[in-house]
mmCIF file of C-alpha atoms and ligand atoms in Angstrom:
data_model
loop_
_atom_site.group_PDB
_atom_site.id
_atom_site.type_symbol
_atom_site.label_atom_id
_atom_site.label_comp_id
_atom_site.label_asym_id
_atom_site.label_seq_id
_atom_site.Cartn_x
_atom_site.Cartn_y
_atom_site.Cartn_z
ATOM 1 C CA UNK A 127 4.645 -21.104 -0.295
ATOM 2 C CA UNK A 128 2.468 -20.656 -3.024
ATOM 3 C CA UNK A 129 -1.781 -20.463 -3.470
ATOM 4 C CA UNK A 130 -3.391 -24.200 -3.867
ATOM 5 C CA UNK A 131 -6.470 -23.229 -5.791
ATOM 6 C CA UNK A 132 -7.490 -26.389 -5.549
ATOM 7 C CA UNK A 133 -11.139 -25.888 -7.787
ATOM 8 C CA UNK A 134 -8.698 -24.257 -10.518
ATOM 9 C CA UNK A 135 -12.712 -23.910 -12.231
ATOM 10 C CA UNK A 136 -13.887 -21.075 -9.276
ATOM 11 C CA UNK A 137 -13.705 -17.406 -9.958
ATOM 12 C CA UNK A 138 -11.596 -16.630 -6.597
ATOM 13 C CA UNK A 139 -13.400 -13.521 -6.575
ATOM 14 C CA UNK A 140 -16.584 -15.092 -6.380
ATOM 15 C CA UNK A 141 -17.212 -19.006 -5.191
ATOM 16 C CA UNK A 142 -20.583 -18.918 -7.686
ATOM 17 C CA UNK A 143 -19.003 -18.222 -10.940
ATOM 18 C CA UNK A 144 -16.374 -19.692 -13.111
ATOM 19 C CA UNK A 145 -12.857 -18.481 -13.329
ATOM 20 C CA UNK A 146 -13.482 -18.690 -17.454
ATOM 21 C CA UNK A 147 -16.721 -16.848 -17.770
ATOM 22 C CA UNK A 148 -15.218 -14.430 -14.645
ATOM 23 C CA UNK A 149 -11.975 -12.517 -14.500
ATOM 24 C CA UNK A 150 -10.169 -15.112 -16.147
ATOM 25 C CA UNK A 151 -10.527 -13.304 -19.632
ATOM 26 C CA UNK A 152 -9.697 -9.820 -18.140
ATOM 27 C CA UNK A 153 -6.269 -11.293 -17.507
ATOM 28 C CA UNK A 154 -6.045 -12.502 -20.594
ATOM 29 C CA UNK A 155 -6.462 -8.919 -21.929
ATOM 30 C CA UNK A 156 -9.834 -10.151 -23.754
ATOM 31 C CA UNK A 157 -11.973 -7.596 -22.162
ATOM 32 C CA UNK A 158 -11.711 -5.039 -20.559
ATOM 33 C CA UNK A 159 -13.189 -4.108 -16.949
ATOM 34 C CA UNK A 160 -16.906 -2.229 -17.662
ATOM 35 C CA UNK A 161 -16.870 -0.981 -13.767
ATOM 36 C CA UNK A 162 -14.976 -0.453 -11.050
ATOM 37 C CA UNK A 163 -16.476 -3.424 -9.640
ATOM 38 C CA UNK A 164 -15.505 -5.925 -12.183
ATOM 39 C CA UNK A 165 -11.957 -4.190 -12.126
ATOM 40 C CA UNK A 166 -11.489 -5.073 -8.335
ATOM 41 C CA UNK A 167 -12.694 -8.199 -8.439
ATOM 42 C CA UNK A 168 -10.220 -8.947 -11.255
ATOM 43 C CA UNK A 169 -7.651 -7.773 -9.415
ATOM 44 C CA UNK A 170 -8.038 -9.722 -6.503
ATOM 45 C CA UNK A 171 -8.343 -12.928 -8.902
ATOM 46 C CA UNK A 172 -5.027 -11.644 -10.039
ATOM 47 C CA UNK A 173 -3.366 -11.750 -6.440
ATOM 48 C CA UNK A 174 -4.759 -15.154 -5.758
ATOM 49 C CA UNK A 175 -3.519 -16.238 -9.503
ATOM 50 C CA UNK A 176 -0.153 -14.509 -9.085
ATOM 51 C CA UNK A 177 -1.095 -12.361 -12.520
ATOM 52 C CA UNK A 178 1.081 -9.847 -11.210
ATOM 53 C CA UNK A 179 1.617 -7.947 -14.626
ATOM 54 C CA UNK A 180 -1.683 -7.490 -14.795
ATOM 55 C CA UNK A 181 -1.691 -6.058 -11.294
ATOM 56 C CA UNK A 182 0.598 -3.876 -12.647
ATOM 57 C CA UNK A 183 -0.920 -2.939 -16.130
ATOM 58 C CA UNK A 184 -4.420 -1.755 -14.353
ATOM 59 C CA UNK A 185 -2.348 0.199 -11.423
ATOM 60 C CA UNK A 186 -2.859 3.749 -13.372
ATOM 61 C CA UNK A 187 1.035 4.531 -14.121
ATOM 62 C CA UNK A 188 0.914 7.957 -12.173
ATOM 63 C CA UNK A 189 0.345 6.110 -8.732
ATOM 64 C CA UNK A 190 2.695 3.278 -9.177
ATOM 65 C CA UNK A 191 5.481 5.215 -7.229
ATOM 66 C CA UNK A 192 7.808 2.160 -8.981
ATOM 67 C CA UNK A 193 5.786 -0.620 -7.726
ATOM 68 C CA UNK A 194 7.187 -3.522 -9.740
ATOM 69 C CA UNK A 195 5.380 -7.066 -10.372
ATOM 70 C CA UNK A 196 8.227 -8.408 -8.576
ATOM 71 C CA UNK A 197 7.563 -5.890 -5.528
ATOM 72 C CA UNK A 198 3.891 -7.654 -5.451
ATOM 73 C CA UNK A 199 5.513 -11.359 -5.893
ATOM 74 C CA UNK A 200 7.668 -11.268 -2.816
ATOM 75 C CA UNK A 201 4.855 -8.680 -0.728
ATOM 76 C CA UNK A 202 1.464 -9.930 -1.309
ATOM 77 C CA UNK A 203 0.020 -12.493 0.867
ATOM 78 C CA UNK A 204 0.012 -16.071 -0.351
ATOM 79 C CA UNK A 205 -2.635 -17.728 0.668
ATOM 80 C CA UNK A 206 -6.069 -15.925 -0.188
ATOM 81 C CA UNK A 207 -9.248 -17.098 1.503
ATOM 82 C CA UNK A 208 -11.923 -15.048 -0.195
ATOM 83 C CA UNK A 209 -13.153 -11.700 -0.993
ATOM 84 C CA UNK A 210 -15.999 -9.548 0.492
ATOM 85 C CA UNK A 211 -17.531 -6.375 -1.301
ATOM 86 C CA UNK A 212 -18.781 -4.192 1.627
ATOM 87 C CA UNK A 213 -20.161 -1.107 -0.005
ATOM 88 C CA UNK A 214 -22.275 -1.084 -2.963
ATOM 89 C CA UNK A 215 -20.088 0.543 -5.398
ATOM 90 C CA UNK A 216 -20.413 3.722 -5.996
ATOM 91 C CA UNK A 217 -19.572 5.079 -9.826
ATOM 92 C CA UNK A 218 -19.847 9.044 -11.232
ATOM 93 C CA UNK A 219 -18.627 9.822 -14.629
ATOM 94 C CA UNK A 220 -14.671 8.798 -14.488
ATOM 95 C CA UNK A 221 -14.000 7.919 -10.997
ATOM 96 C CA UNK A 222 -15.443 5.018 -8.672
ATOM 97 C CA UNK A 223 -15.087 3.796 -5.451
ATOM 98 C CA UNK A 224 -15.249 0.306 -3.914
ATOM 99 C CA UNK A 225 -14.402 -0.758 -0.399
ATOM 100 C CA UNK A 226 -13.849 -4.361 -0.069
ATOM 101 C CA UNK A 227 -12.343 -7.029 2.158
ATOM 102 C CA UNK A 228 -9.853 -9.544 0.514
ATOM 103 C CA UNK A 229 -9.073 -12.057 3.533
ATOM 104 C CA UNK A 230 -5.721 -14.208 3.601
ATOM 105 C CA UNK A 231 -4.297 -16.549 5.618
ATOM 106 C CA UNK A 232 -0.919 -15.757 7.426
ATOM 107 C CA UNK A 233 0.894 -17.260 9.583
ATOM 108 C CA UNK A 234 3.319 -15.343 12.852
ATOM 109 C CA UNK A 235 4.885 -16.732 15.595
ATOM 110 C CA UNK A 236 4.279 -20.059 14.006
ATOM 111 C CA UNK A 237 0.394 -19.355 14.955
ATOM 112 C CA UNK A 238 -2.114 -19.698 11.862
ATOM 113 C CA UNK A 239 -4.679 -16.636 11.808
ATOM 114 C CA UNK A 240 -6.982 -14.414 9.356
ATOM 115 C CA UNK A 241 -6.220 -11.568 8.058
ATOM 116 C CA UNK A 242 -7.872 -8.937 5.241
ATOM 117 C CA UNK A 243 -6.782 -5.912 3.592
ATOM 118 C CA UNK A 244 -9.777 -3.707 4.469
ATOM 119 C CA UNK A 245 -9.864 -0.767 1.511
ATOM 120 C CA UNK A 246 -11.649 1.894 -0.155
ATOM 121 C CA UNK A 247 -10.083 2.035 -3.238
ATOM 122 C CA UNK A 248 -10.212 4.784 -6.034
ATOM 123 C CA UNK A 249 -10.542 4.038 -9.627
ATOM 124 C CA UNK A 250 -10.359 6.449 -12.904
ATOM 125 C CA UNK A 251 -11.191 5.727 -16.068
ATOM 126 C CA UNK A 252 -9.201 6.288 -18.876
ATOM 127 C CA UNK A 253 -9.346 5.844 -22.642
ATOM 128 C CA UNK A 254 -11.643 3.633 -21.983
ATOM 129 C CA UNK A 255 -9.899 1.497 -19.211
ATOM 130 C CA UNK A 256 -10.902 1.528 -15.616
ATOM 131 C CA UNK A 257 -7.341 1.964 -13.742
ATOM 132 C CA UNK A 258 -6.740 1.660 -9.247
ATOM 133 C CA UNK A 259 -5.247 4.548 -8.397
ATOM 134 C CA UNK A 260 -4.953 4.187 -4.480
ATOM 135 C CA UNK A 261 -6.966 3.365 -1.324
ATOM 136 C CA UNK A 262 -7.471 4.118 2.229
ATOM 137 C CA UNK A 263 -7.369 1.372 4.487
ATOM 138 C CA UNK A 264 -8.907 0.363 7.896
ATOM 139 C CA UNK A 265 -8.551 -2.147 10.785
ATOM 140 C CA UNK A 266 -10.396 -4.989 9.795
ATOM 141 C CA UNK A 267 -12.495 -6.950 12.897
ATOM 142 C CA UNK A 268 -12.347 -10.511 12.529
ATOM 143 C CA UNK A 269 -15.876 -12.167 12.096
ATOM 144 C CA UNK A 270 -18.292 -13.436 13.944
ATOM 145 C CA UNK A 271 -18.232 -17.108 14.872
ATOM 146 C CA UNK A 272 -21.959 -17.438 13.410
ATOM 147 C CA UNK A 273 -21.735 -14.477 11.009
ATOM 148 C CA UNK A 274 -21.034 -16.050 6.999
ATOM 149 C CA UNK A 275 -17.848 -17.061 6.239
ATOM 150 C CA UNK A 276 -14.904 -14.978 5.028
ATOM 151 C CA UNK A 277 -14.930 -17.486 2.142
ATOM 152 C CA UNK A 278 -17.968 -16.649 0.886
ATOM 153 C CA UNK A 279 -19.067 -20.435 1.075
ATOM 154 C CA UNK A 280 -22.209 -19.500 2.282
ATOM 155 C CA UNK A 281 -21.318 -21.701 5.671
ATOM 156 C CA UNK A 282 -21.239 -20.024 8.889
ATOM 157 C CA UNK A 283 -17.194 -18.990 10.144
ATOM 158 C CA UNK A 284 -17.077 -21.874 12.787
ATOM 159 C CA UNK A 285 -18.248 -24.344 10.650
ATOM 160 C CA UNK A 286 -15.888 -23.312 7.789
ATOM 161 C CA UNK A 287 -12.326 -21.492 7.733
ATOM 162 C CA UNK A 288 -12.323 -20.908 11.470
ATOM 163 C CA UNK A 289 -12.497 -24.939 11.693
ATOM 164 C CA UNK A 290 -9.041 -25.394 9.268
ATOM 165 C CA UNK A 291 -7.298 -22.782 11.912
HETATM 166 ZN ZN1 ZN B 231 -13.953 -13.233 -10.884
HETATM 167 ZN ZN1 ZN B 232 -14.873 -20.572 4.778
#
C-alpha cells in the first residue's frame, strides 16, 4: 500500500503551506535546511513522499549503523496522517533538538487505528548542513476526542480522522 496524497499541492509537514514553497525544494537538493526545524519537517515530508535517499543523505553517516533507503521503504509506515511539533525547538551553536509527533495510520488484527512516532531527535550541523543523528522516543497517548486533530486540519479529532476510523 502506498501514501494517497491526494492535495499533491500541501506541504505534508504543514496543511498551510505549499509542498513547492515548503520542503519540496530541500528534496530537490535546492536548499539546504537553515534549522533543525526546517530539517525535521523535511524529513517527515520525505517519509510521506517516499524520498527515501534523502532520508538517507541528511541521516549524519556516523549514526546510520547501515540503514539503507531500502531498510526505510519496506519499514516506515505508509500511510502518514500529519505531523505535530511539541517543543519549541531548541538550537545552541551546532546541535539542536526537536521533539515532534509524526502520526500514521496502521492497521493490526485487521482493526484500523492511530499511531505516532513520539521523538526527541538530535541534530548537528556540519559544513554547513544540519544532519539527524538519533532520538529518544516515548509512548505516545492518543488524543483527545475534542482536542485538535492529529492532522493539523484545525478540526477537532471526532469530527476529523477519528470519523474515517
Ligand atoms: Zn514542509
Ligand atoms: Zn484530521
Amino acid at each position: 500500500m502506498t501514501t494517497k496524497n491526494t492535495q499533491t499541492h500541501t506541504c505534508p509537514c504543514d496543511p498551510q503551506n505549499s509542498y513547492q514553497l515548503c520542503c519540496q525544494p530541500l528534496h530537490l537538493n535546492e536548499t539546504a535546511a537553515k534549522s533543525p526545524e526546517q530539517l525535521m519537517r523535511s524529513r517527515y515530508s520525505a517519509f510521506v513522499k517516499q524520498e527515501y535517499d534523502y532520508l538517507i543523505a541528511t541521516h549524519h553517516p556516523r549514526y546510520l549503523n547501515g540503514l539503507t533507503a531500502n531498510d526505510l521503504a519496506h519499514g516506515a509506515p505508509q500511510q502518514w496522517i500529519g505531523l505535530q511539533i511539541i517543543a519549541a525547538p531548541t538550537q545552541q551553536n551546532n546541535q539542536g533538538q526537536v521533539t515532534f509527533k509524526a502520526w500514521y495510520k496502521t492497521a493490526d488484527s485487521s482493526k484500523a487505528r492511530f499511531d505516532a512516532i513520539f521523538e526527541c531527535s538530535d541534530f548537528i550541523l556540519e559544513n554547513g548542513f544540519w544532519f539527524y543523528t538519533q532520538g529518544v522516543q516515548f509512548d505516545c497517548p492518543m488524543p483527545e476526542r475534542n482536542q485538535h486533530c492529529i492532522c493539523q486540519s484545525g478540526k477537532k479529532y471526532k469530527k476529523c480522522c477519528l470519523a474515517t476510523l
